C-alpha positions as semicolon CSV with decimal commas, in nm:
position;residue;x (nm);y (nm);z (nm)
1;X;8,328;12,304;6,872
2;X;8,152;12,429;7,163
3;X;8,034;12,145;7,431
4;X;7,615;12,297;7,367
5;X;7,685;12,164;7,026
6;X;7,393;11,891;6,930
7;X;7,297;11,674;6,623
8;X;7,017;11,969;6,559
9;X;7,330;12,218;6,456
10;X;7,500;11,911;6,270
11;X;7,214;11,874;6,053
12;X;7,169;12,248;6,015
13;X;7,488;12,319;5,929
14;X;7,516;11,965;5,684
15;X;7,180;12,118;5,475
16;X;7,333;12,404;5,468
17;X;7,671;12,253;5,304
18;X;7,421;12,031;5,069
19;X;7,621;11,710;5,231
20;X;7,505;11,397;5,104
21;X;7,162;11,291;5,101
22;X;7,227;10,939;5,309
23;X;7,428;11,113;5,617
24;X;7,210;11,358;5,640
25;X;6,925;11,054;5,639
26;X;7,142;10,877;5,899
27;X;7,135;11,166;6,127
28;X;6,768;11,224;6,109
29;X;6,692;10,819;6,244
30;X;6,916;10,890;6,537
31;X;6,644;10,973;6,751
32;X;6,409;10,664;6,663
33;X;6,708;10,480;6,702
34;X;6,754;10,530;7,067
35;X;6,395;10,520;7,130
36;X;6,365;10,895;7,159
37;X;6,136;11,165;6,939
38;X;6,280;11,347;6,646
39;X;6,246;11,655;6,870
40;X;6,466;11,500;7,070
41;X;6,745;11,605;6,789
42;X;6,857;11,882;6,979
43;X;6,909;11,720;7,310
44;X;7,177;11,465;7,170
45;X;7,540;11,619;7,198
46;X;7,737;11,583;6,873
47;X;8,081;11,534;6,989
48;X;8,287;11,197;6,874
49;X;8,328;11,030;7,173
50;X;7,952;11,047;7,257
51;X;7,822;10,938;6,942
52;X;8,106;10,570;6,970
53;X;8,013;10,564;7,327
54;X;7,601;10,594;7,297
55;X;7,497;10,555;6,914
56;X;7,694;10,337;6,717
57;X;7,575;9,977;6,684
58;X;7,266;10,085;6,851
59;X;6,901;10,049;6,758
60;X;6,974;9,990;6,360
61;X;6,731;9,738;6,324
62;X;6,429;10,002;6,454
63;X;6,484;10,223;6,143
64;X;6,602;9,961;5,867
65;X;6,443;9,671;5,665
66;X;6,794;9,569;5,548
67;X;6,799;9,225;5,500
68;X;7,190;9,213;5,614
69;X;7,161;9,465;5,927
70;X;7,539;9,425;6,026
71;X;7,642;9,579;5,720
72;X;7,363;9,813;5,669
73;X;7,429;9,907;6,020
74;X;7,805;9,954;6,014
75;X;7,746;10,143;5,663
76;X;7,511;10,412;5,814
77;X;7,732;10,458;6,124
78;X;8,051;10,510;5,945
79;X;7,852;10,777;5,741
80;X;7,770;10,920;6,062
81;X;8,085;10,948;6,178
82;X;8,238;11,104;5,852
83;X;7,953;11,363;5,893
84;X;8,046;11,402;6,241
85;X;8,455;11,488;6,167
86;X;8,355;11,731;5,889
87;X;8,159;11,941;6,082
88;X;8,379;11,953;6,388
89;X;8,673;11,991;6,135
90;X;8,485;12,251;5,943
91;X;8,352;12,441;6,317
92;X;8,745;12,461;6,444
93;X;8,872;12,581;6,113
94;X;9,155;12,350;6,083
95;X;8,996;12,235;5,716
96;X;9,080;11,870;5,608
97;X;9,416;11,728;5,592
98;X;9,698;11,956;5,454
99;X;9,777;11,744;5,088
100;X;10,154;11,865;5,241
101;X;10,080;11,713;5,586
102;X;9,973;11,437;5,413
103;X;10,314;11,381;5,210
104;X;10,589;11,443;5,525
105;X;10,350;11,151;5,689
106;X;10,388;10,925;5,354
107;X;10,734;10,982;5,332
108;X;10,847;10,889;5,687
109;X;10,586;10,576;5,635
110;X;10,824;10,468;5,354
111;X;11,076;10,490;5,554
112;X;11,007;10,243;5,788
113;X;10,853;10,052;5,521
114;X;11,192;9,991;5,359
115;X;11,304;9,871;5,679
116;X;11,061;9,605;5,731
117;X;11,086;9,232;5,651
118;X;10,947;8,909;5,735
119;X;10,986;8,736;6,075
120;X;11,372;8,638;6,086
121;X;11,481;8,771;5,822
122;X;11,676;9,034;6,005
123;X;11,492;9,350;5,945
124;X;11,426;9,582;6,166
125;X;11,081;9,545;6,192
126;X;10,790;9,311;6,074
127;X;10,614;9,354;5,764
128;X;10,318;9,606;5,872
129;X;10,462;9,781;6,115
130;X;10,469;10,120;5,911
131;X;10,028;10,070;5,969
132;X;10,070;10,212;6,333
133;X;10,110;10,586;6,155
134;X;9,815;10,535;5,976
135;X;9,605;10,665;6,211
136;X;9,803;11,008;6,250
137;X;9,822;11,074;5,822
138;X;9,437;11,039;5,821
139;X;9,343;11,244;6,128
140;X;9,654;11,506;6,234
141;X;9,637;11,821;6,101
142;X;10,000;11,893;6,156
143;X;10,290;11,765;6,010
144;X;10,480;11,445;6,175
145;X;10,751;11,698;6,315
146;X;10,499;11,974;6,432
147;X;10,282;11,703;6,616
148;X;10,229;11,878;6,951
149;X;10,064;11,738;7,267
150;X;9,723;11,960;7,191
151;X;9,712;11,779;6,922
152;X;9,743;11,441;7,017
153;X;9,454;11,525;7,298
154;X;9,258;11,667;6,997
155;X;9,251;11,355;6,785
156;X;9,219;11,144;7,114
157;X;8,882;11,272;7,225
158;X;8,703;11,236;6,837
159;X;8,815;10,857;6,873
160;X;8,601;10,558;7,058
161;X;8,837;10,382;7,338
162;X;8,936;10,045;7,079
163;X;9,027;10,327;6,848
164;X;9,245;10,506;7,089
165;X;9,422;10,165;7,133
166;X;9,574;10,277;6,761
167;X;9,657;10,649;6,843
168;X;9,842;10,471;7,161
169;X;10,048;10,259;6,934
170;X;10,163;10,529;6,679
171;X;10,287;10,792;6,980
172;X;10,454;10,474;7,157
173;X;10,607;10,398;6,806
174;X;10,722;10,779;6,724
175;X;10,893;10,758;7,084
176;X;11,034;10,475;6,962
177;X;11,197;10,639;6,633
178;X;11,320;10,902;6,879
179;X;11,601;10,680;6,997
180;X;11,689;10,527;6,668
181;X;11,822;10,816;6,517
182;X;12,148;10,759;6,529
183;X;12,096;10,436;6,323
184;X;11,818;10,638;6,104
185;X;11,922;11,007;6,089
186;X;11,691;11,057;5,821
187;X;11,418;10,994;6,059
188;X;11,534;11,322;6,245
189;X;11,325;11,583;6,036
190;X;11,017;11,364;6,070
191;X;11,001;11,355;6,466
192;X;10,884;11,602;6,713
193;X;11,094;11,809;6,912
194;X;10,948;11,739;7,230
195;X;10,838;11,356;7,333
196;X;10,478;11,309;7,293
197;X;10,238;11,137;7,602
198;X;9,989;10,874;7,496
199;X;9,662;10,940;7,555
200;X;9,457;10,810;7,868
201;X;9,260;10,496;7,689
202;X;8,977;10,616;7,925
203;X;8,872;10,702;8,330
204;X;9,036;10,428;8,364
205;X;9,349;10,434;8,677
206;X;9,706;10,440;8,483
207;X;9,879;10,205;8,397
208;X;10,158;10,057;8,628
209;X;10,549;9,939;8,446
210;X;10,538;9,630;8,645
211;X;10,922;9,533;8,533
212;X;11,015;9,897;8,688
213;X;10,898;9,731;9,042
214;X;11,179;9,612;9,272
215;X;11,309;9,235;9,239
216;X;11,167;9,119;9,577
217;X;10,881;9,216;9,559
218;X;10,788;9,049;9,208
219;X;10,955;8,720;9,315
220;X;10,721;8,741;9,669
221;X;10,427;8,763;9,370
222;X;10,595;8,507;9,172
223;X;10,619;8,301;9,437
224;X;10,281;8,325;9,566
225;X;10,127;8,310;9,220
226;X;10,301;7,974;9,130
227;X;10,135;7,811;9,502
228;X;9,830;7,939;9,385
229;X;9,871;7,770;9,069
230;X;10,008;7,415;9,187
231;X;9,820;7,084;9,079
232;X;9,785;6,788;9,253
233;X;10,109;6,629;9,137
234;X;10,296;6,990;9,274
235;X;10,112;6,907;9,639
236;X;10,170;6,550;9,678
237;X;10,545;6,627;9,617
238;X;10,527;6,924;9,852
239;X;10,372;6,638;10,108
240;X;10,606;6,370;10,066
241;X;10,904;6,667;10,075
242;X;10,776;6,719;10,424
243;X;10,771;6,359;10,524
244;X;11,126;6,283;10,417
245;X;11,218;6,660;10,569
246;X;11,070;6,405;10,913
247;X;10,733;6,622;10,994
248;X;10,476;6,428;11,164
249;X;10,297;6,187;10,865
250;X;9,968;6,208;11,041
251;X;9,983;6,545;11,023
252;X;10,085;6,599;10,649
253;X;9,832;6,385;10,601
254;X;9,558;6,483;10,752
255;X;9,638;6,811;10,588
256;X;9,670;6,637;10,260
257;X;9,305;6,497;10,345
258;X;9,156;6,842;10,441
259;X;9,272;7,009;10,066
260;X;9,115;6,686;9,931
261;X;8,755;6,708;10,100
262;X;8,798;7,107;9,964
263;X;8,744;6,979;9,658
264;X;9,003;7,334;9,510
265;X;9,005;7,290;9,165
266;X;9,312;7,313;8,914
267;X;9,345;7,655;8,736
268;X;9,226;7,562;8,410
269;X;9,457;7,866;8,221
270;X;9,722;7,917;8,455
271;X;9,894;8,213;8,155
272;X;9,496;8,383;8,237
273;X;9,499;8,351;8,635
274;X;9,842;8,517;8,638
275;X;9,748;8,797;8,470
276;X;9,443;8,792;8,710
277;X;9,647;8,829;9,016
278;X;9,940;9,070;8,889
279;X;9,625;9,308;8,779
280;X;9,487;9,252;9,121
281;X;9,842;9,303;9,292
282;X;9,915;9,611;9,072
283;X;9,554;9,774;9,161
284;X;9,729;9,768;9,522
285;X;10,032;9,883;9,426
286;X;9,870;10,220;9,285
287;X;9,642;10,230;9,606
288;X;10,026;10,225;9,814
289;X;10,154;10,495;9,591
290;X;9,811;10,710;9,656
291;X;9,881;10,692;9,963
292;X;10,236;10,844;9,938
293;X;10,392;10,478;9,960
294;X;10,730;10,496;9,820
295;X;10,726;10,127;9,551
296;X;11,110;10,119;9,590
297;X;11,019;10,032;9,970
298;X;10,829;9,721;9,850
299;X;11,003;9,387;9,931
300;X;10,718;9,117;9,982
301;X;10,384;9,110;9,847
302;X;10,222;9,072;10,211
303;X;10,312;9,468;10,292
304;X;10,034;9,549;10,032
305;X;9,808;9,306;10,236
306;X;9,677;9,573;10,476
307;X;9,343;9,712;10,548
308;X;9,441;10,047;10,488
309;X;9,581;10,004;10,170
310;X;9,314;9,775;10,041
311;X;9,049;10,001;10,183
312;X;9,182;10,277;9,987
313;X;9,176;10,076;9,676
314;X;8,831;10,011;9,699
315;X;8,724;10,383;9,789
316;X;8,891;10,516;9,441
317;X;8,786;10,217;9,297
318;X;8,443;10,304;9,316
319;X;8,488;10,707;9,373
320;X;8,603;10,665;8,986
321;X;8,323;10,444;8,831
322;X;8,078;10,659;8,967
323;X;8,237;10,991;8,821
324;X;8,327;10,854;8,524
325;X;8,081;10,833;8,170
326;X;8,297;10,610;8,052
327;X;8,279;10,372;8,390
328;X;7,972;10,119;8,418
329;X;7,845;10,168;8,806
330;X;8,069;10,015;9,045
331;X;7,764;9,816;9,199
332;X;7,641;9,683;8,815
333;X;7,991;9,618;8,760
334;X;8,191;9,270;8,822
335;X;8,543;9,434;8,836
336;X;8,570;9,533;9,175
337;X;8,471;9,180;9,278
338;X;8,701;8,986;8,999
339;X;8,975;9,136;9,205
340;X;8,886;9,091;9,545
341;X;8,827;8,699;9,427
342;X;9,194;8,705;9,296
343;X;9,354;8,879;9,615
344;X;9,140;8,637;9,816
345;X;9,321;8,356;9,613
346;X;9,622;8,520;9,677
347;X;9,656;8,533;10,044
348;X;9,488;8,191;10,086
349;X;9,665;7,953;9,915
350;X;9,966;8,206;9,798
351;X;10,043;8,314;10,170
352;X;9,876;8,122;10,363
353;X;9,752;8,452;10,564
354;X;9,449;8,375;10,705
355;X;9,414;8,734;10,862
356;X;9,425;8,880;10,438
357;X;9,160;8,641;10,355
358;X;8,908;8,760;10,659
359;X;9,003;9,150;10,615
360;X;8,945;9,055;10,228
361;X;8,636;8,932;10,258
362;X;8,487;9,169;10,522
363;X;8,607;9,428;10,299
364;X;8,456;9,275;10,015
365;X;8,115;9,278;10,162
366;X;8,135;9,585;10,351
367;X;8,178;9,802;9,984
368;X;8,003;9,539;9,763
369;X;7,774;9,272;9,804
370;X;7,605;9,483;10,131
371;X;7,518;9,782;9,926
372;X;7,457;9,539;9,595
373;X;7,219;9,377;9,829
374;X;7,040;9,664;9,941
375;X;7,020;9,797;9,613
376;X;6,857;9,532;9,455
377;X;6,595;9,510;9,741
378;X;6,585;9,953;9,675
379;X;6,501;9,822;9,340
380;X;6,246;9,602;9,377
381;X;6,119;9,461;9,078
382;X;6,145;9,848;8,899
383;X;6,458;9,759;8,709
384;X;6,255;9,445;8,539
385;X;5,992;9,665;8,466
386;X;6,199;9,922;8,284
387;X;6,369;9,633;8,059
388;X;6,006;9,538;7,994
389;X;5,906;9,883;7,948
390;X;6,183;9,960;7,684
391;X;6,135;9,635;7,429
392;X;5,750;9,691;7,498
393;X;5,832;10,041;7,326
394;X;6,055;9,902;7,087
395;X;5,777;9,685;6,958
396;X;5,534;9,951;6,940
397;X;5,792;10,147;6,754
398;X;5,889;9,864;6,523
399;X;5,646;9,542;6,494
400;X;5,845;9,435;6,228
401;X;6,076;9,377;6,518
402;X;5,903;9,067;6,612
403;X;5,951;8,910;6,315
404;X;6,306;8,938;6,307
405;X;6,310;8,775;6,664
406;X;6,035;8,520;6,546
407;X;6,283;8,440;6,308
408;X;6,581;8,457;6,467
409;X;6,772;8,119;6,462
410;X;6,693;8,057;6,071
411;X;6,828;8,400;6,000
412;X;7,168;8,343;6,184
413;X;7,205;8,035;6,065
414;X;7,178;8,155;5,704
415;X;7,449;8,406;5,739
416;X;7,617;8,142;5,889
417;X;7,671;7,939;5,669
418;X;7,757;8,217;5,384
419;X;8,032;8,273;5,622
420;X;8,161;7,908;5,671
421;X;8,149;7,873;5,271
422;X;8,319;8,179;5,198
423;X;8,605;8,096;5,472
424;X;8,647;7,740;5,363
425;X;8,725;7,868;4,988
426;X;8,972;8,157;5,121
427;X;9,115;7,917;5,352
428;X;9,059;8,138;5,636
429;X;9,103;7,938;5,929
430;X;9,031;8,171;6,198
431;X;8,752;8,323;5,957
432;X;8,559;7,982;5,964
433;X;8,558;7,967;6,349
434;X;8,409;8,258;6,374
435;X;8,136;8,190;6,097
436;X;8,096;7,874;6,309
437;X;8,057;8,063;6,669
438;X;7,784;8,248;6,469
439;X;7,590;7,927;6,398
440;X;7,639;7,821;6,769
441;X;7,472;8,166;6,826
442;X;7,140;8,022;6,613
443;X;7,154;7,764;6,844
444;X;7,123;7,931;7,098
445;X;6,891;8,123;6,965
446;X;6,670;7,803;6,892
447;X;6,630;7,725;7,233
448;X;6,557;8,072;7,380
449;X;6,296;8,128;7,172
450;X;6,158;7,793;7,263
451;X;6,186;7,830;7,625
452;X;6,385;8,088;7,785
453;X;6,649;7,967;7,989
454;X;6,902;8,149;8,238
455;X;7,250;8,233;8,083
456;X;7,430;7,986;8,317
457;X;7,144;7,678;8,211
458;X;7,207;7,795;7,845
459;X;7,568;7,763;7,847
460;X;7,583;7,457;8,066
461;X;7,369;7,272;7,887
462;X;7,468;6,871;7,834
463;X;7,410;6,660;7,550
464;X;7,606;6,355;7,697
465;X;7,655;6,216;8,048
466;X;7,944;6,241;8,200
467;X;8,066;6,135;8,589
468;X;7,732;6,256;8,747
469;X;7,636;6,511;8,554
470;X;7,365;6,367;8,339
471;X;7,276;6,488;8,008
472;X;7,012;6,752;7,926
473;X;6,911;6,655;7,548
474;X;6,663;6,354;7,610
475;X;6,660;6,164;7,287
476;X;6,309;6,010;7,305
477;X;6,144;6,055;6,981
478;X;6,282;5,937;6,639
479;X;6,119;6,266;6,493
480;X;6,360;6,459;6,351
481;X;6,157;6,763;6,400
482;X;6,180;6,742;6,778
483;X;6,436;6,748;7,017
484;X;6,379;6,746;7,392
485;X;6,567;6,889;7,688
486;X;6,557;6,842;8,031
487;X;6,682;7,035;8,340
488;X;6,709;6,900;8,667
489;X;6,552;7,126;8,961
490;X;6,897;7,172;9,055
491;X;7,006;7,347;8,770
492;X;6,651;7,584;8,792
493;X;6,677;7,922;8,948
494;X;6,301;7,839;9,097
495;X;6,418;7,470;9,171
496;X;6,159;7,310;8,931
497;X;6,232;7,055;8,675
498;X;6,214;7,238;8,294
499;X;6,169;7,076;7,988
500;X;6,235;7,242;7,631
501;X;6,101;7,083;7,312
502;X;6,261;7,249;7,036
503;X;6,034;7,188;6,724
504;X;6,048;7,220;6,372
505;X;6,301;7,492;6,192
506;X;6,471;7,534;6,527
507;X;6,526;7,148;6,552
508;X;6,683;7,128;6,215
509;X;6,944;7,409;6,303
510;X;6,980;7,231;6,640
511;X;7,039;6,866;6,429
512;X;7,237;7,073;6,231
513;X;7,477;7,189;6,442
514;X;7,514;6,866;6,636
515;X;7,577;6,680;6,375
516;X;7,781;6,902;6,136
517;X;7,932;7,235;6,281
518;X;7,991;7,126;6,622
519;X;8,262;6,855;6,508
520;X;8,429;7,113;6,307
521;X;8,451;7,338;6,535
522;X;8,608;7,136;6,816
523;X;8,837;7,011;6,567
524;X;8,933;7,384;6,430
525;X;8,995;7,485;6,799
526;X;9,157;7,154;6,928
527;X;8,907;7,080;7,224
528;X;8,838;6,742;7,363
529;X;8,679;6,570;7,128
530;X;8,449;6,404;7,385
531;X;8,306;6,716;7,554
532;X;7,979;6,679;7,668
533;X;7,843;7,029;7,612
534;X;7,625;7,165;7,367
535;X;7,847;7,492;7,328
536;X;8,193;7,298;7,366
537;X;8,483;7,552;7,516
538;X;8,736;7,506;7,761
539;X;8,625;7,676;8,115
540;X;8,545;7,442;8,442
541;X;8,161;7,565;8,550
542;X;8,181;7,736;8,849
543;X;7,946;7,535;9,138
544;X;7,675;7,727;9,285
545;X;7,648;7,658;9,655
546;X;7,458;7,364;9,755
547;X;7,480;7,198;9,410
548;X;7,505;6,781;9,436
549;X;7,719;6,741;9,135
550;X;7,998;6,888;9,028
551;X;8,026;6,949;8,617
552;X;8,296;6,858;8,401
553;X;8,538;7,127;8,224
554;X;8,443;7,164;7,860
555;X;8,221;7,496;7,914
556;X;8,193;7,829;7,760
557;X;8,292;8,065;8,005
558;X;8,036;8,326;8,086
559;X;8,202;8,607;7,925
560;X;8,327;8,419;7,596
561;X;7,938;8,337;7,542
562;X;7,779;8,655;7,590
563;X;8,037;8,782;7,315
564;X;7,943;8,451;7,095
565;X;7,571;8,583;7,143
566;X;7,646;8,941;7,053
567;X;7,826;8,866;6,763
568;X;7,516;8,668;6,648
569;X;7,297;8,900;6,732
570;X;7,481;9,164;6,513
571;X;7,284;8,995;6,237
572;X;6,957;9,053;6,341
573;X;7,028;9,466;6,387
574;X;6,887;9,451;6,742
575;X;7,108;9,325;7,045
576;X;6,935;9,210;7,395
577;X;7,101;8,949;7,627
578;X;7,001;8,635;7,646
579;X;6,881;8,669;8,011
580;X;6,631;8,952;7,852
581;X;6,519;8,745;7,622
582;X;6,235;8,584;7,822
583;X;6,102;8,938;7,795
584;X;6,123;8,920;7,411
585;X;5,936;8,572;7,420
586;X;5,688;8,714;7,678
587;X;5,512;8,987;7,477
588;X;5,560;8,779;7,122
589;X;5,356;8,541;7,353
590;X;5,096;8,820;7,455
591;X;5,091;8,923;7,088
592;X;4,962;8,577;6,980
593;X;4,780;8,501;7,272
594;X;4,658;8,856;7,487
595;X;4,558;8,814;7,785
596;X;4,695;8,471;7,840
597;X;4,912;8,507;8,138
598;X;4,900;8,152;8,197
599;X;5,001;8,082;7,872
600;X;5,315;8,322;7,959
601;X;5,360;8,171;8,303
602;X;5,396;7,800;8,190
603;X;5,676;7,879;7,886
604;X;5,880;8,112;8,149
605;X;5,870;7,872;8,450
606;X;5,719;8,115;8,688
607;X;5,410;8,185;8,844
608;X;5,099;8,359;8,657
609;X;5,078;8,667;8,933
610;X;5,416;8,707;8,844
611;X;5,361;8,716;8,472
612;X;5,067;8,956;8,514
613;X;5,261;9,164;8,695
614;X;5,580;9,221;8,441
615;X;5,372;9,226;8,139
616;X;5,024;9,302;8,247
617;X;5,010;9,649;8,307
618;X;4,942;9,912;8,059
619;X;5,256;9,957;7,856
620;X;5,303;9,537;7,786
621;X;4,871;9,560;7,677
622;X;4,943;9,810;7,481
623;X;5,240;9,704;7,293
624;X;5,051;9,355;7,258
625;X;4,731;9,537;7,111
626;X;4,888;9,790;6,877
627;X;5,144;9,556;6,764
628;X;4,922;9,227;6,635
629;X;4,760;9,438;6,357
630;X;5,097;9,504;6,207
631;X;5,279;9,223;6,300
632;X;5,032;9,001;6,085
633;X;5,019;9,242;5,832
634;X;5,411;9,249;5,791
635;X;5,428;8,844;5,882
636;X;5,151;8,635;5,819
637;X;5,296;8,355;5,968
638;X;5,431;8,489;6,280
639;X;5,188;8,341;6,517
640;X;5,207;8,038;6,345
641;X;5,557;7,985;6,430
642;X;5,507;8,122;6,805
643;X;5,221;7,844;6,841
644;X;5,404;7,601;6,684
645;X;5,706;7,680;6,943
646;X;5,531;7,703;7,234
647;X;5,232;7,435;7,201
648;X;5,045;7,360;7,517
C-alpha cells in the first residue's frame, strides 16, 4: 500500500474482485456519512488506522433506516474493515493467512491451554489466558517463531489504539514464554529468536517502570501522596500529636481553624487520586530524563519541583498534541490541566511548598488558560456557528434525522428495557447495569429535549433536599403526565431561574425511572440508598466559584456521564453531546415554528438577538425550510410532539 491510496482505488479494485455486494455498499455511504459528496471518494485515505480513527461509529444514522442503528452500524463497519484488510493484504502480496501459519499458532495456543486452570488451583495460568495470541493467528502472516519486528509494526498500524491494547498483550506474553523455557522446552520452537518490542499504543510519551525508580524517591511520593490524602480524623491526630509534642495550642489551633474555614474536601477515591498524582509525578520524571537528568539521582520528590523541569514538561506536552493526529489540541484538551491540578495538590498539601504551588500555577496560566483565553475570544462565536452549521447540514441531508431526535427518550428506553430483560434471565449482573445506565441515558434524554440544560445542571440535578441544597424536581401537580423542575439562578450559566416541565411520553420514562430503575440500580452498584440525585453515582460536585451552597457527594462525575450519554446515544445512530443538544432542539424548534426566534429564545434561556444570530442566518433558514416538507412527510406527528414539549 502506497500512502496516495484512497477509498476511490478500494472500490475500484473491490468491483474489480466482484467482492460482496454490502461492502462494496458500505464503502459507497462513506462520503454521506461524514457529511461530504460522493466525489469526495477519492479524497478519503484508505489506510486502517484512518478509517478506526475518522469513520467508524460515525454518521450511521445519515445513511440507514435501521430500526436498531448500533447493530446495523457496527455490522456495516466491520464489513468495512474486512474490505479494508483484503485489499491492503491483497496490494502487499502477502495473501491471507498461511493455513501452516495458522497451525504452528494453534499448536503453541494448546500449549498454554493445557497449562491453564482456574484461580487457585495451581496452574500456571488462568483459564483464558491462551486468548492474548489470538490476535497474532488471525492477523500475522508469519509463523509464531518467524515473527519479526516489521511485522509486529505492520499489524500495529492496520489496528485502532483499544485494539493495539491486544497486540500489546500477546508480544508482552511471548516475552513472557521466552523465560519459561526451561520449565516449557517445548515452547522453544514456537518463539522468536530475537525479543520482540510492543508497539507504541499511540503519540502518546512512553511509558515510565515506576518500580525501576529509586526507593527514596517513591517513598518522598508516597509520603506526600498519603498527606494529600488524609481525612479529618488523620489531621486532628496530627494536631493533638503536636500539642502533646508541647507546640503552642493557639497556634495548632488556629491552624486547625484556618484548614476548617478552607472548607478542603476528603478525596472521595483515594485508589483514583493516587494514580492521579504518580501519572502527574511520572510526566515529570520523563521531562528530568529529557533533559539528560540521570532518575538514579532522584531522592525526594521536591527535586522534580522546579521551573525548569516543569516548564519543559509543558513545552513537549503541547509540542506533541499539536503534531500528533492521534492527539486532540492541547488547548481543547483537559490533560495538560488534570495534571497541573494534581501537582498543585501535590506541593500544597503534600509538601507544603508554597513556592511549587505559585511557579505551578503561573505556569499553568502562562501555557494554558492565557492562550485558552485568547483563543476563545480569537474565536468569537465562529466555533458555535460551525456546530450549528454542521447539524443544520445534517438535517438537510437527513430529515428523517429529526425524528429520531424527536423521538429520542422513547427509543432508548425501549432498547432499554430489552436489555434489562434479557440480563435479568442470563443473570448478567454487570449486563443489567449497563442496560440500566442506558435507561438513565432516556432520561436524560427526556429533559434535553424538553429544555436544554448545561452538562453540569443535567448531571447535578436534585430530586430531594439535602443540607442546603434544595431539590430541583418540584412535585406540584398530581398529573402523572407532568413533572416540573426548577433551577435556582445559581445553578444558571446566565444567572436566571429555569424551569423544565417534562410532559407526556417523556414524563412516563422520567416516572419510570424514578420509581423503578433508579432503585435497582443503586442497589446493583451499592450506592447510598438516600442519594439525592437524579443520576445517582459516587463523585462530590466540584463548586464553581462564588456558589452559596455546597452539594452533597452522590454525583455522576463529568466524565462517567458523558460516556453514560454516548452509550445511549449509540442507539439512535447519531452521537452529539448533550451541551450541543440545544442546537438539535433549536432548529427542530425552527422547523415547527420558522421564524420564531422568540419561541427559540424562551426554551434555550437566552436572549432572542442571540437566537437570531446562531440560527438565523442562511444555512439554519434553510435547513428549517427544506427540512419541514420531509420531516412531515416521514413523521406526521413530529411537530405535534415538539409543541406538545415546548408549549408556551
Amino acid at each position: 500500500m502506497t500512502t496516495a491510496d484512497t477509498l476511490a482505488d478500494v472500490h475500484t479494485w473491490a468491483v474489480a474482485q466482484e467482492e460482496a455486494s454490502d461492502a462494496i455498499r458500505a464503502l459507497l455511504r462513506v462520503p454521506a456519512r461524514l457529511g461530504l459528496l460522493d466525489a469526495d471518494l477519492g479524497t478519503i485515505p484508505a489506510d486502517l488506522g484512518h478509517f478506526e480513527r475518522r469513520i467508524a461509529g460515525q454518521g450511521h444514522a445519515l445513511v440507514s433506516r435501521a430500526r436498531d442503528m448500533a447493530k446495523s452500524g457496527a455490522r456495516e463497519d466491520s464489513r468495512l474493515r474486512s474490505l479494508l484488510r483484503r485489499y491492503h493484504i491483497a496490494r502487499s502480496n502477502t495473501g491471507p493467512t498461511d493455513p501452516a501459519v495458522r497451525a504452528r499458532y494453534n499448536a503453541l495456543i494448546e500449549i498454554i491451554a493445557a497449562e491453564e486452570g482456574p484461580p487457585g488451583s495451581g496452574a500456571r495460568w488462568n483459564i483464558g489466558k491462551h486468548r492474548s495470541l489470538w490476535v497474532l493467528r488471525a492477523r500475522a502472516c508469519l509463523a509464531p517463531e518467524a515473527l519479526t519486528q516489521g511485522e509486529i509494526d505492520r499489524i500495529s498500524a492496520e489496528m485502532s489504539a483499544g485494539k493495539r491494547k491486544g497486540l500489546r498483550r500477546a508480544v508482552a506474553f511471548l516475552g513472557e514464554l521466552h523465560r519459561l523455557t526451561n520449565e516449557l522446552p517445548v515452547l522453544r520452537e514456537f518463539l522468536p529468536l530475537v525479543p520482540l518490542v510492543s508497539p507504541a499504543g499511540s503519540s502518546r510519551a512512553r511509558k515510565l517502570d515506576w518500580d525501576g525508580l529509586p526507593k527514596p524517591f517513591r517513598d518522598s511520593f508516597e509520603a506526600a501522596a498519603d498527606a494529600c490524602l488524609k481525612g479529618a480524623g488523620d489531621h486532628a491526630e496530627a494536631f493533638l500529636a503536636r500539642i502533646e509534642a508541647g507546640e503552642d495550642p493557639e497556634t495548632v489551633m488556629a491552624e486547625a481553624d484556618a484548614m476548617a474555614e478552607s472548607k478542603s474536601r476528603e478525596v472521595g477515591k483515594p485508589t483514583a487520586a493516587r494514580t492521579r498524582y504518580r501519572e502527574a509525578v511520572s510526566w515529570l520524571v520523563r521531562s528530568w530524563e529529557d533533559a539528560g537528568g540521570d532518575t538514579e539521582d532522584l531522592r525526594d520528590l521536591r527535586q522534580l519541583f522546579e521551573r525548569t523541569t516543569i516548564e519543559t514538561a509543558i513545552r513537549d506536552q503541547i509540542a506533541r498534541s499539536k503534531d500528533a493526529a492521534d492527539l486532540r489540541d492541547p488547548l481543547d484538551s483537559t490533560t495538560l490541566k488534570a495534571r497541573l491540578m494534581a501537582l498543585i495538590t501535590l506541593a500544597r498539601r503534600g509538601l507544603e511548598d508554597a513556592r511549587a504551588v505559585a511557579i505551578l500555577k503561573f505556569l499553568g496560566q502562562q501555557h494554558y488558560e492565557m492562550p485558552r483565553l485568547k483563543l476563545k475570544k480569537d474565536r468569537g462565536g465562529a466555533g458555535i456557528l460551525m456546530e450549528v452549521d454542521r447539524i443544520a447540514a445534517m438535517l438537510r441531508q437527513k430529515p428523517a434525522l429529526a425524528g429520531i431526535w424527536a423521538n429520542a427518550p422513547g427509543r432508548i428506553a425501549e432498547a432499554a428495557r430489552r436489555d434489562v430483560e434479557a440480563a435479568q434471565s442470563a443473570g448478567d449482573r454487570d449486563g443489567e447495569i449497563s442496560a440500566l445506565r442506558r435507561f438513565a441515558g432516556a432520561a436524560a434524554y427526556a429533559l434535553q429535549m424538553s429544555r436544554p440544560l448545561r452538562p453540569t445542571c443535567l448531571r447535578h440535578t436534585r430530586i430531594a433536599s439535602k443540607d442546603d441544597a434544595h431539590a430541583n424536581l418540584k412535585r406540584v401537580s398530581p398529573r402523572k403526565d407532568l413533572l416540573t423542575f426548577r433551577y435556582a439562578p445559581w445553578e444558571v450559566k446566565n444567572v436566571r431561574d429555569v424551569t423544565v416541565d417534562v410532559t407526556g411520553s417523556d414524563a412516563e420514562i422520567l416516572r419510570e425511572w424514578l420509581d423503578q430503575w433508579r432503585p435497582q440500580m443503586i442497589a446493583l452498584q451499592d450506592l447510598d440508598p438516600d442519594n439525592v440525585y437524579l443520576f445517582p453515582g459516587a463523585a462530590l460536585p466540584k463548586p464553581d466559584k462564588g456558589d452559596p451552597v455546597a452539594l452533597p457527594r452522590g454525583a455522576y462525575a463529568p466524565s462517567s456521564f458523558l460516556d453514560l450519554w454516548r452509550d445511549s446515544s449509540a442507539e439512535l445512530g447519531v452521537h452529539e453531546t448533550p451541551h450541543r443538544m440545544r442546537h438539535v432542539v433549536a432548529l427542530l424548534t425552527l422547523a415547527a415554528h420558522p421564524g420564531d426566534y422568540a419561541r427559540v429564545s424562551a426554551i434555550l434561556g437566552n436572549t432572542e438577538a442571540t437566537a437570531r444570530q446562531h440560527y438565523g442566518r442562511d444555512n439554519g433558514e434553510a435547513a428549517a425550510r427544506q427540512s419541514r416538507a420531509a420531516m412531515l412527510a416521514a413523521h406526521p406527528d413530529l411537530f405535534k410532539t415538539l409543541n406538545r414539549r415546548h408549549r408556551r
